[in-house]
Structure formats: C-alpha cells, structure tokens
mmCIF file of N, CA and C in Angstrom:
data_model
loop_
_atom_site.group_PDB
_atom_site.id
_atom_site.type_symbol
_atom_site.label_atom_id
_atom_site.label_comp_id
_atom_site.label_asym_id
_atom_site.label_seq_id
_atom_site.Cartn_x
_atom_site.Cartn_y
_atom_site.Cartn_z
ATOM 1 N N UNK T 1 -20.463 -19.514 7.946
ATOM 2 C CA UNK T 1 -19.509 -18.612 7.320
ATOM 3 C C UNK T 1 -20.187 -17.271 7.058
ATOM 4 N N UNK T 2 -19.503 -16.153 7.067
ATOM 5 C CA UNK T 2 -19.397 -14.572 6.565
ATOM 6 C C UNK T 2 -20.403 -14.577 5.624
ATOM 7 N N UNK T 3 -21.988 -13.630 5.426
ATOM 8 C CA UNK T 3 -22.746 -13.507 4.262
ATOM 9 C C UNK T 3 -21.724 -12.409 3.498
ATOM 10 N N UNK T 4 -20.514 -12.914 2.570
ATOM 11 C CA UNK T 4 -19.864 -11.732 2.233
ATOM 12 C C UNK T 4 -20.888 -10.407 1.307
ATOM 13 N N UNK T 5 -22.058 -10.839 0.665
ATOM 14 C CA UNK T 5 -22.409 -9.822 0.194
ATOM 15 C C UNK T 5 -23.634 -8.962 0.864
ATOM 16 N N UNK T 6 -23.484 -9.363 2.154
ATOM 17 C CA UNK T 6 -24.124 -8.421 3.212
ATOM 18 C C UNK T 6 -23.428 -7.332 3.582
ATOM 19 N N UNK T 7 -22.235 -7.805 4.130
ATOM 20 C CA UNK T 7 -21.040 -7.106 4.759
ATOM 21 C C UNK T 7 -20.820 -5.846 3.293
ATOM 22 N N UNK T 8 -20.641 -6.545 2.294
ATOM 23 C CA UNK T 8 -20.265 -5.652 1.111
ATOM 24 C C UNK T 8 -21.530 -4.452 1.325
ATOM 25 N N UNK T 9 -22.633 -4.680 1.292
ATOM 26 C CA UNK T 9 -23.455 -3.239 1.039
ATOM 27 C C UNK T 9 -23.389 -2.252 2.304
ATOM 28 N N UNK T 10 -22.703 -2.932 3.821
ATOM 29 C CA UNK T 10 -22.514 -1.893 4.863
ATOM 30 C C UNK T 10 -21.706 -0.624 3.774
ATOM 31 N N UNK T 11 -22.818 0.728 4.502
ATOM 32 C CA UNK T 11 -22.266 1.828 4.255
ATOM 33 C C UNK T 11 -20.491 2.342 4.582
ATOM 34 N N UNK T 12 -19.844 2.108 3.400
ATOM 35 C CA UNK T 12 -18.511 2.677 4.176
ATOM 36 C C UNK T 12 -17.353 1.688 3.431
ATOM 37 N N UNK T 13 -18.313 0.623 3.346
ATOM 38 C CA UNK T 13 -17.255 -0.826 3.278
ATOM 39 C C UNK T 13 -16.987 -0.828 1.451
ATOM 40 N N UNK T 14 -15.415 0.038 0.910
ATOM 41 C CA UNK T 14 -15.161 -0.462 -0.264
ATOM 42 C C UNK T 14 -15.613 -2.055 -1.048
ATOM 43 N N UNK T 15 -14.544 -2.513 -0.405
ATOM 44 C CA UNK T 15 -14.200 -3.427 -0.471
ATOM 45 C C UNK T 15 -14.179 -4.540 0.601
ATOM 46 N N UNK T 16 -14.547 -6.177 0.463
ATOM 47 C CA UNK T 16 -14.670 -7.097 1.145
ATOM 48 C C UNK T 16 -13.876 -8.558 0.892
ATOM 49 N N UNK T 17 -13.062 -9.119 1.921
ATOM 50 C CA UNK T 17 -12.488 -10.160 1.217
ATOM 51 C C UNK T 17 -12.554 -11.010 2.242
ATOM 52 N N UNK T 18 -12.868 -12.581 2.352
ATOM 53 C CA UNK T 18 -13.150 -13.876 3.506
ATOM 54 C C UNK T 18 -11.767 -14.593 3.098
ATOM 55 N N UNK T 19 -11.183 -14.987 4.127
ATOM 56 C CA UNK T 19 -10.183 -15.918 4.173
ATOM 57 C C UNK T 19 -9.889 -16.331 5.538
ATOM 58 N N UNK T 20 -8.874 -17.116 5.874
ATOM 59 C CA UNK T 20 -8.631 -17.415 7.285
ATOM 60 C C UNK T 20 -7.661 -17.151 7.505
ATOM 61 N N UNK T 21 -7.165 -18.026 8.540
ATOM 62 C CA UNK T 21 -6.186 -17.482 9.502
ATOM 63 C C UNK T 21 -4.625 -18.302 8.995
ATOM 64 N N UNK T 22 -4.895 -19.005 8.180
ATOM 65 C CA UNK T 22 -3.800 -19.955 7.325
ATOM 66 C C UNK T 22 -3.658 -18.748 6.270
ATOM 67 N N UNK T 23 -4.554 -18.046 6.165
ATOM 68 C CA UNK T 23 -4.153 -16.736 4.617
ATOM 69 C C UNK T 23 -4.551 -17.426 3.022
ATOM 70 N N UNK T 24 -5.534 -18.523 3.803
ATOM 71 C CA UNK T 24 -6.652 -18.922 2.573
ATOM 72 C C UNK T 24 -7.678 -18.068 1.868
ATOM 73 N N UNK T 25 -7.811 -18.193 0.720
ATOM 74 C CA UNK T 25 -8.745 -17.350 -0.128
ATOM 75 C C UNK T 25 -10.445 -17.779 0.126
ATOM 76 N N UNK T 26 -11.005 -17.285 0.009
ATOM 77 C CA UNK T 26 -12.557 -17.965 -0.292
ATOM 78 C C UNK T 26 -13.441 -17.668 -1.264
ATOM 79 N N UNK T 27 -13.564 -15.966 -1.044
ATOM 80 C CA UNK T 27 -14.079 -14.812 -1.752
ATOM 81 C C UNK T 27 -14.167 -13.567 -1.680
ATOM 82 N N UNK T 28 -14.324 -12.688 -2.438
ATOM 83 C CA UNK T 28 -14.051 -11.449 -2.630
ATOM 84 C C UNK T 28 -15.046 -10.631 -3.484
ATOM 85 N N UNK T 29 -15.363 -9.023 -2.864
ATOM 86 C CA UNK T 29 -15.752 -8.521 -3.251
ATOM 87 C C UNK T 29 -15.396 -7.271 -3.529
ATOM 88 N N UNK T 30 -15.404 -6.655 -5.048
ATOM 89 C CA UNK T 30 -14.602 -5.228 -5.488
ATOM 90 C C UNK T 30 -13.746 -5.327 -4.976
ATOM 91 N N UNK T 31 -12.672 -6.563 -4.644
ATOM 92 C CA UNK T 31 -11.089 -6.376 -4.372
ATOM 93 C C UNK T 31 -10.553 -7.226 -5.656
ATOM 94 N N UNK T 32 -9.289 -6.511 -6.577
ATOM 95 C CA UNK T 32 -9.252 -7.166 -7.628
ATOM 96 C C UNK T 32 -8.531 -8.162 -7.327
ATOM 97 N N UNK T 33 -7.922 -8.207 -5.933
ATOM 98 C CA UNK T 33 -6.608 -9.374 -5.424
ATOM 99 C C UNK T 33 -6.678 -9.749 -4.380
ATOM 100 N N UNK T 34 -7.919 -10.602 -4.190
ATOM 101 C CA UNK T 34 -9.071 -11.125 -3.134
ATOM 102 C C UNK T 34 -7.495 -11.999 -2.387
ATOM 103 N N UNK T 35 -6.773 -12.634 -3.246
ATOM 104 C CA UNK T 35 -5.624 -13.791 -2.771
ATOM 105 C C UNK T 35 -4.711 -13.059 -2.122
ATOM 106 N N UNK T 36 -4.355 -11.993 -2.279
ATOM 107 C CA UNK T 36 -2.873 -11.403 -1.462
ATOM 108 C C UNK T 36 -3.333 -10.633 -0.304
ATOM 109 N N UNK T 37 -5.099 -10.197 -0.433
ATOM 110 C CA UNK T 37 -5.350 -9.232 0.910
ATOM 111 C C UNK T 37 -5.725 -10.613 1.968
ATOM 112 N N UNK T 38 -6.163 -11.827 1.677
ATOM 113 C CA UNK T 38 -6.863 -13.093 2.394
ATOM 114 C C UNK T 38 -4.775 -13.129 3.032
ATOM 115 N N UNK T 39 -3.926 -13.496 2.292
ATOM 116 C CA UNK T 39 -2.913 -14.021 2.766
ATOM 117 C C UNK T 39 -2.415 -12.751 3.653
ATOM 118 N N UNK T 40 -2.172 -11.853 3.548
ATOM 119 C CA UNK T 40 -1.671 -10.578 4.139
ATOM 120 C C UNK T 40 -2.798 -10.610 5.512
ATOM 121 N N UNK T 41 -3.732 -10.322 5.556
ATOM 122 C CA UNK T 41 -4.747 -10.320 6.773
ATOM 123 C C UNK T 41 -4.435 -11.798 7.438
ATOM 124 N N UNK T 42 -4.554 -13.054 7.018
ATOM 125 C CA UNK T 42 -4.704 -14.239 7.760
ATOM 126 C C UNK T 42 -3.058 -14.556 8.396
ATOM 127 N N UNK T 43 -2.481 -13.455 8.105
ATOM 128 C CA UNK T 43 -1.143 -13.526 8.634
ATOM 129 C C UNK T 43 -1.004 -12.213 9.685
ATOM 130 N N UNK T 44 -1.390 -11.259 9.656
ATOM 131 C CA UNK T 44 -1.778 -10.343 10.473
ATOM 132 C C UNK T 44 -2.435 -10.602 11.239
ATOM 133 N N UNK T 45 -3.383 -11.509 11.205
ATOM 134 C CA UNK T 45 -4.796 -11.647 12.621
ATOM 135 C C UNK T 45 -3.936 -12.586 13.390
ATOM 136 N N UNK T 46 -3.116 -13.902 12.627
ATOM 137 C CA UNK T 46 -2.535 -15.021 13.384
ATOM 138 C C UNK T 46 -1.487 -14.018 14.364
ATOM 139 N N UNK T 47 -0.766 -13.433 13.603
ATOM 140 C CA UNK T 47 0.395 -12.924 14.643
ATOM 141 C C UNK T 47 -0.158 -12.070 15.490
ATOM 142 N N UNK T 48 -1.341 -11.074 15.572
ATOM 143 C CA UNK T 48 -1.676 -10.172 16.577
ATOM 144 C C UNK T 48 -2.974 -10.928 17.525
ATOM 145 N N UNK T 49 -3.294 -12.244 16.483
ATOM 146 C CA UNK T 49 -3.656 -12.838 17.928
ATOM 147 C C UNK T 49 -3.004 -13.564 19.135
ATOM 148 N N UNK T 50 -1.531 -13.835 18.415
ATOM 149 C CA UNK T 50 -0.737 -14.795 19.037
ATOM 150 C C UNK T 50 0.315 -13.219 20.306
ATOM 151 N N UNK T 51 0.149 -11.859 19.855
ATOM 152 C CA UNK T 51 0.427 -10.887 20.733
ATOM 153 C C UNK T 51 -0.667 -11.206 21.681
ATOM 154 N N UNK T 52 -1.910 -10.799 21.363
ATOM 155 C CA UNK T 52 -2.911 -10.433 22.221
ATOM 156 C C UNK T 52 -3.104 -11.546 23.265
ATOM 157 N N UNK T 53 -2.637 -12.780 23.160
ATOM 158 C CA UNK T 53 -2.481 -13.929 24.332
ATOM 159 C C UNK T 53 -1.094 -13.725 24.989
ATOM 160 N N UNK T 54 -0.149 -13.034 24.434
ATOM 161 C CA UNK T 54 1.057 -12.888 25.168
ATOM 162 C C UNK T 54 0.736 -11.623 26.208
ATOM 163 N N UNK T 55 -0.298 -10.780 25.784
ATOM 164 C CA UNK T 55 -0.536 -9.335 26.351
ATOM 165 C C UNK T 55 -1.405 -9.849 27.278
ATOM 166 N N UNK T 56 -1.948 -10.694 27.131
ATOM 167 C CA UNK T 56 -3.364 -10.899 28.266
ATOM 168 C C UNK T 56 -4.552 -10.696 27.764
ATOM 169 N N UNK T 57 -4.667 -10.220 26.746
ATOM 170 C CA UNK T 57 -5.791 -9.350 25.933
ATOM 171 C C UNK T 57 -7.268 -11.049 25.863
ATOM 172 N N UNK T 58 -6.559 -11.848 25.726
ATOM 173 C CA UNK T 58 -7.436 -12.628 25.448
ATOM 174 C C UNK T 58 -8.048 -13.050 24.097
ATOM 175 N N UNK T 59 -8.770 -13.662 23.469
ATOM 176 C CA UNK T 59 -8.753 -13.995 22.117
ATOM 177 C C UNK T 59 -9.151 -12.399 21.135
ATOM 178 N N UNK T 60 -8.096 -11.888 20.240
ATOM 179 C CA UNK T 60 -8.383 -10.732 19.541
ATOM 180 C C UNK T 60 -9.372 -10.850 18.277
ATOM 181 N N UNK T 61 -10.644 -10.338 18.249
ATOM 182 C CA UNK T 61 -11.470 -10.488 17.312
ATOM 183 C C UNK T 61 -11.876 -9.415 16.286
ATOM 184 N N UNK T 62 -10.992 -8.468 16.597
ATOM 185 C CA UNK T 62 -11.366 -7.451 15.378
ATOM 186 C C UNK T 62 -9.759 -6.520 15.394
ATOM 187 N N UNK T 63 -9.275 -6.204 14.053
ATOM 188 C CA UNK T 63 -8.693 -5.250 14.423
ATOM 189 C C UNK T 63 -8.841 -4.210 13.415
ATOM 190 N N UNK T 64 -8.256 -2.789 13.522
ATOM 191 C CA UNK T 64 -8.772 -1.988 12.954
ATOM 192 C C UNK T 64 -7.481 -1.096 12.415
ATOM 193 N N UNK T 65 -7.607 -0.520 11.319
ATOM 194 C CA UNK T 65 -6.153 1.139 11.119
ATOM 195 C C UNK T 65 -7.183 1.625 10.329
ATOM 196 N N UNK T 66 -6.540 3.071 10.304
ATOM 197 C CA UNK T 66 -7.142 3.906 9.195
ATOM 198 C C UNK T 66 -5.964 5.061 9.185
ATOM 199 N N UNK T 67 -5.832 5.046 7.910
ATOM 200 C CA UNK T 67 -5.025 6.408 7.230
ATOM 201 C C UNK T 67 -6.003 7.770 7.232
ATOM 202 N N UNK T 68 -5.538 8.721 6.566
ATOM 203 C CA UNK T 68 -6.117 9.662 6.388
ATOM 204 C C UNK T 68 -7.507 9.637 5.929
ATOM 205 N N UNK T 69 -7.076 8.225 4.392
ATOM 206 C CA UNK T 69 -8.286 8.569 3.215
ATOM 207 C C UNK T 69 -9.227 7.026 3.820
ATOM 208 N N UNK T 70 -8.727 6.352 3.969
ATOM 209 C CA UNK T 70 -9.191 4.878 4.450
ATOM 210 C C UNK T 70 -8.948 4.164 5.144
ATOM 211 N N UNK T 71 -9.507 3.023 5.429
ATOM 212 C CA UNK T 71 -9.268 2.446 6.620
ATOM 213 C C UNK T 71 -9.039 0.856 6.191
ATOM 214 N N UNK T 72 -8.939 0.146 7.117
ATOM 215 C CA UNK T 72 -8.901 -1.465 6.899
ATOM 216 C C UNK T 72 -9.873 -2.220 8.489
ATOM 217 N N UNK T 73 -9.870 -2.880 8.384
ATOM 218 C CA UNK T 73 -10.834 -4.002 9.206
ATOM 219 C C UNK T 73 -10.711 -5.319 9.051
ATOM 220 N N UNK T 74 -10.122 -6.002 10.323
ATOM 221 C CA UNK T 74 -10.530 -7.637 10.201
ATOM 222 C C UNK T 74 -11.155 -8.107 11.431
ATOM 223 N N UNK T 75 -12.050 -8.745 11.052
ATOM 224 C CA UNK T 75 -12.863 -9.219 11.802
ATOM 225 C C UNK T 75 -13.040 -11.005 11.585
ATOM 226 N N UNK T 76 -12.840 -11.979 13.057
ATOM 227 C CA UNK T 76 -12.970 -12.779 13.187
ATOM 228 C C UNK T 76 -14.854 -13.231 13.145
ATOM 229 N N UNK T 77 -14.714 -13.923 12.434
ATOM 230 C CA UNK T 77 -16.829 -14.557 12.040
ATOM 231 C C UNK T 77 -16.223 -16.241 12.207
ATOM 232 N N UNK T 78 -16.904 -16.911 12.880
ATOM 233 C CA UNK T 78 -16.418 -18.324 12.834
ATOM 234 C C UNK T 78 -15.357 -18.159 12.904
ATOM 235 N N UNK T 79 -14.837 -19.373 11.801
ATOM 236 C CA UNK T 79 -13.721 -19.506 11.769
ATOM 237 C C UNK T 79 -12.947 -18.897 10.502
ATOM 238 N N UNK T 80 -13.529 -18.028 10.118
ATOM 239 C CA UNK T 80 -12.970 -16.901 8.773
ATOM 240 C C UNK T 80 -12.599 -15.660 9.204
ATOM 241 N N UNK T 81 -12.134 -15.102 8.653
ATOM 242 C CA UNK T 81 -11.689 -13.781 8.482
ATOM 243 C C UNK T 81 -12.456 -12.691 7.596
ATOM 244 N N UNK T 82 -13.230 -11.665 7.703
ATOM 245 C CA UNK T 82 -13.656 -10.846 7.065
ATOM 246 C C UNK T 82 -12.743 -9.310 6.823
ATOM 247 N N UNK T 83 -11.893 -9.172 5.569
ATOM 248 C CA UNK T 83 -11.658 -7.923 5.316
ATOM 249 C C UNK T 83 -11.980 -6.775 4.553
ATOM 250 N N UNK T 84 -12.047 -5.788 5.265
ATOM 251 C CA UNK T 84 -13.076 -4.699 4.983
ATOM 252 C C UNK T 84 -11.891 -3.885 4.496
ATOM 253 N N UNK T 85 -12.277 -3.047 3.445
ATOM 254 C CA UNK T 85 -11.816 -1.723 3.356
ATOM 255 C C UNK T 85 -12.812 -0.581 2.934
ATOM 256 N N UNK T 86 -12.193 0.418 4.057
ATOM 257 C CA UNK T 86 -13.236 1.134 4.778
ATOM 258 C C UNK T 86 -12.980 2.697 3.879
ATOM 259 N N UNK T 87 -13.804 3.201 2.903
ATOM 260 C CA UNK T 87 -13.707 4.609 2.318
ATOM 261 C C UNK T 87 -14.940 5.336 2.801
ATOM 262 N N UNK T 88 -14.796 6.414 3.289
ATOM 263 C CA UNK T 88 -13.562 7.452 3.509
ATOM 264 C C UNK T 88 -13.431 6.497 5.240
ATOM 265 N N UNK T 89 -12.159 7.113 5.800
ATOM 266 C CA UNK T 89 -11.662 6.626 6.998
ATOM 267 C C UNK T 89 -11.994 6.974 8.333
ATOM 268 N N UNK T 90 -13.202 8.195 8.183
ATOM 269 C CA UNK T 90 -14.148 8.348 8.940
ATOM 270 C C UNK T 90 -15.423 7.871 9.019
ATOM 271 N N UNK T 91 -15.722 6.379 8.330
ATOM 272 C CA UNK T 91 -16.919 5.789 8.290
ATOM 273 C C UNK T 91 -16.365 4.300 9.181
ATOM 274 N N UNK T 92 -15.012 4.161 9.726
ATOM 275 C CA UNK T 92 -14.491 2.999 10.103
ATOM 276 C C UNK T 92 -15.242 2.326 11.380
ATOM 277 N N UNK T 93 -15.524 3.428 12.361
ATOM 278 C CA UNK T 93 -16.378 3.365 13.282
ATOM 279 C C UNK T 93 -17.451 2.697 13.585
ATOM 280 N N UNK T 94 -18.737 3.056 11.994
ATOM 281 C CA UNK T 94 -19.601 2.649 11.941
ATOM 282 C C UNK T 94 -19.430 0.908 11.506
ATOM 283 N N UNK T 95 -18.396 0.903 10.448
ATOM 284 C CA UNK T 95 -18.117 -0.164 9.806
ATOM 285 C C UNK T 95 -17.960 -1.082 11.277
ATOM 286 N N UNK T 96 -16.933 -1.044 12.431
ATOM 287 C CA UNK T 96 -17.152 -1.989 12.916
ATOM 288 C C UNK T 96 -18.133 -2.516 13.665
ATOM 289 N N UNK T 97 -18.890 -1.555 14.044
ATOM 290 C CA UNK T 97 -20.356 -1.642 14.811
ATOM 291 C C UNK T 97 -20.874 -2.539 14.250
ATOM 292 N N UNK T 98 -21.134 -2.379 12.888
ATOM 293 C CA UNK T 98 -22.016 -3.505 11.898
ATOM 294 C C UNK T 98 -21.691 -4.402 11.468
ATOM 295 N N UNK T 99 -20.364 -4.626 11.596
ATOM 296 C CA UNK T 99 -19.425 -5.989 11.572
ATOM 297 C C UNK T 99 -19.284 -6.713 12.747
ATOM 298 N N UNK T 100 -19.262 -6.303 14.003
ATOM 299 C CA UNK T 100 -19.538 -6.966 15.282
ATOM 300 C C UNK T 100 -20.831 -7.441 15.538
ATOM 301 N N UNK T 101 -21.799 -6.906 14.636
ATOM 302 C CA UNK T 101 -23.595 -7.536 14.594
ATOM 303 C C UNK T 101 -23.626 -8.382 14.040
ATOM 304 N N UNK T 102 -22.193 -8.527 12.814
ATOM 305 C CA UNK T 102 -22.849 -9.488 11.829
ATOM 306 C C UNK T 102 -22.099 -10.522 12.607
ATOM 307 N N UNK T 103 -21.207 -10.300 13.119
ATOM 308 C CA UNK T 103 -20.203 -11.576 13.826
ATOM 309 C C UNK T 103 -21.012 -12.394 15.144
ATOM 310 N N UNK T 104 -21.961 -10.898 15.939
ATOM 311 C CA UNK T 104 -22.549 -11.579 16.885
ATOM 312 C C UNK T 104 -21.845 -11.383 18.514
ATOM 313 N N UNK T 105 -20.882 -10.514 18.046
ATOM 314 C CA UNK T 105 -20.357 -9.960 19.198
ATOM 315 C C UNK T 105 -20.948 -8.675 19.934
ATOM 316 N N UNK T 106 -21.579 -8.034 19.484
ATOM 317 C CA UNK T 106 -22.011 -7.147 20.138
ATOM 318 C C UNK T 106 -20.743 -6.027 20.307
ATOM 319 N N UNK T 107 -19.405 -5.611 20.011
ATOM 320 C CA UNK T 107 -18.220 -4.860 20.108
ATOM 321 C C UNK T 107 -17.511 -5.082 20.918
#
C-alpha cells in the first residue's frame, strides 16, 4: 500500500487521501473529509477506468485536472487510490512525476 506520508511531503501536494476503487476510506492527510474525497475519487477512477477500456486506452492509472488555483490527482498504487491536491496548479506536473515513482510506473 501508498507510504501516504511520503506522498504528503512531495512539493506541491496540499493535501493527500488513500482509498479505493469501491470509494473506501483508509487515510488521510490535511484533508478534513478524508471519507467524501476517498468516495468521490474511487467513483471517478472506476468510471474513467471503465471509459478508458471502452476507448482502447487500456488500464487508466493516473488522472489529472487543475483549475486556475489548484489541481487534483489520482493515482492508481496497488490496489489503492492515492488523492492528491495539488497547490498552486502549476506544481501539478511535478506532482505527477513523483507520484508515478512512487507507484513505479515510470509516467
């Protein structure tokens, strides 16, 4: 599983929350509502992975947005979910670089 308080000190990364793909909780870091971002993401990764096999894309392991001020990040580790929120929304970049190291994907 996710070292969540590794991921937490990447430069960039507000906030950190592990859950899966059912929109199970595990743990959380500086998110005060570790339970609704785990259920909201583990429902987002299921349905845009269940696109990304309809698209051809093949198994989807990271996905990414960013607004103006911030960004978001999920990233598949095992069989968890890692969510990032990414301040300011020009550090999102780096954030996934170092989230694909920690996953072991290489990007």
């Amino acid at each position: 599983m996710a070292d969540l308080a590794s991921i937490a000190r990447i430069p960039g990364v507000a906030s950190a929350v592990l859950g899966d793909e059912a929109g199970g909780f595990y743990d959380a870091i500086r998110e005060g509502d570790g339970e609704s971002v785990a259920s909201v993401s583990g429902f987002l990764a299921a349905s845009l992975a269940r696109a990304g096999e309809e698209l051809g894309l093949g198994a989807v392991r990271r996905i990414a947005t960013a607004g103006e001020r911030r960004g978001f990040v999920i990233v598949k580790i095992g069989q968890a979910y890692v969510t990032a929120r990414v301040e300011p929304a020009s550090a999102l970049g780096a954030v996934e670089r170092a989230l694909d190291a920690a996953a072991g994907t290489g990007g």
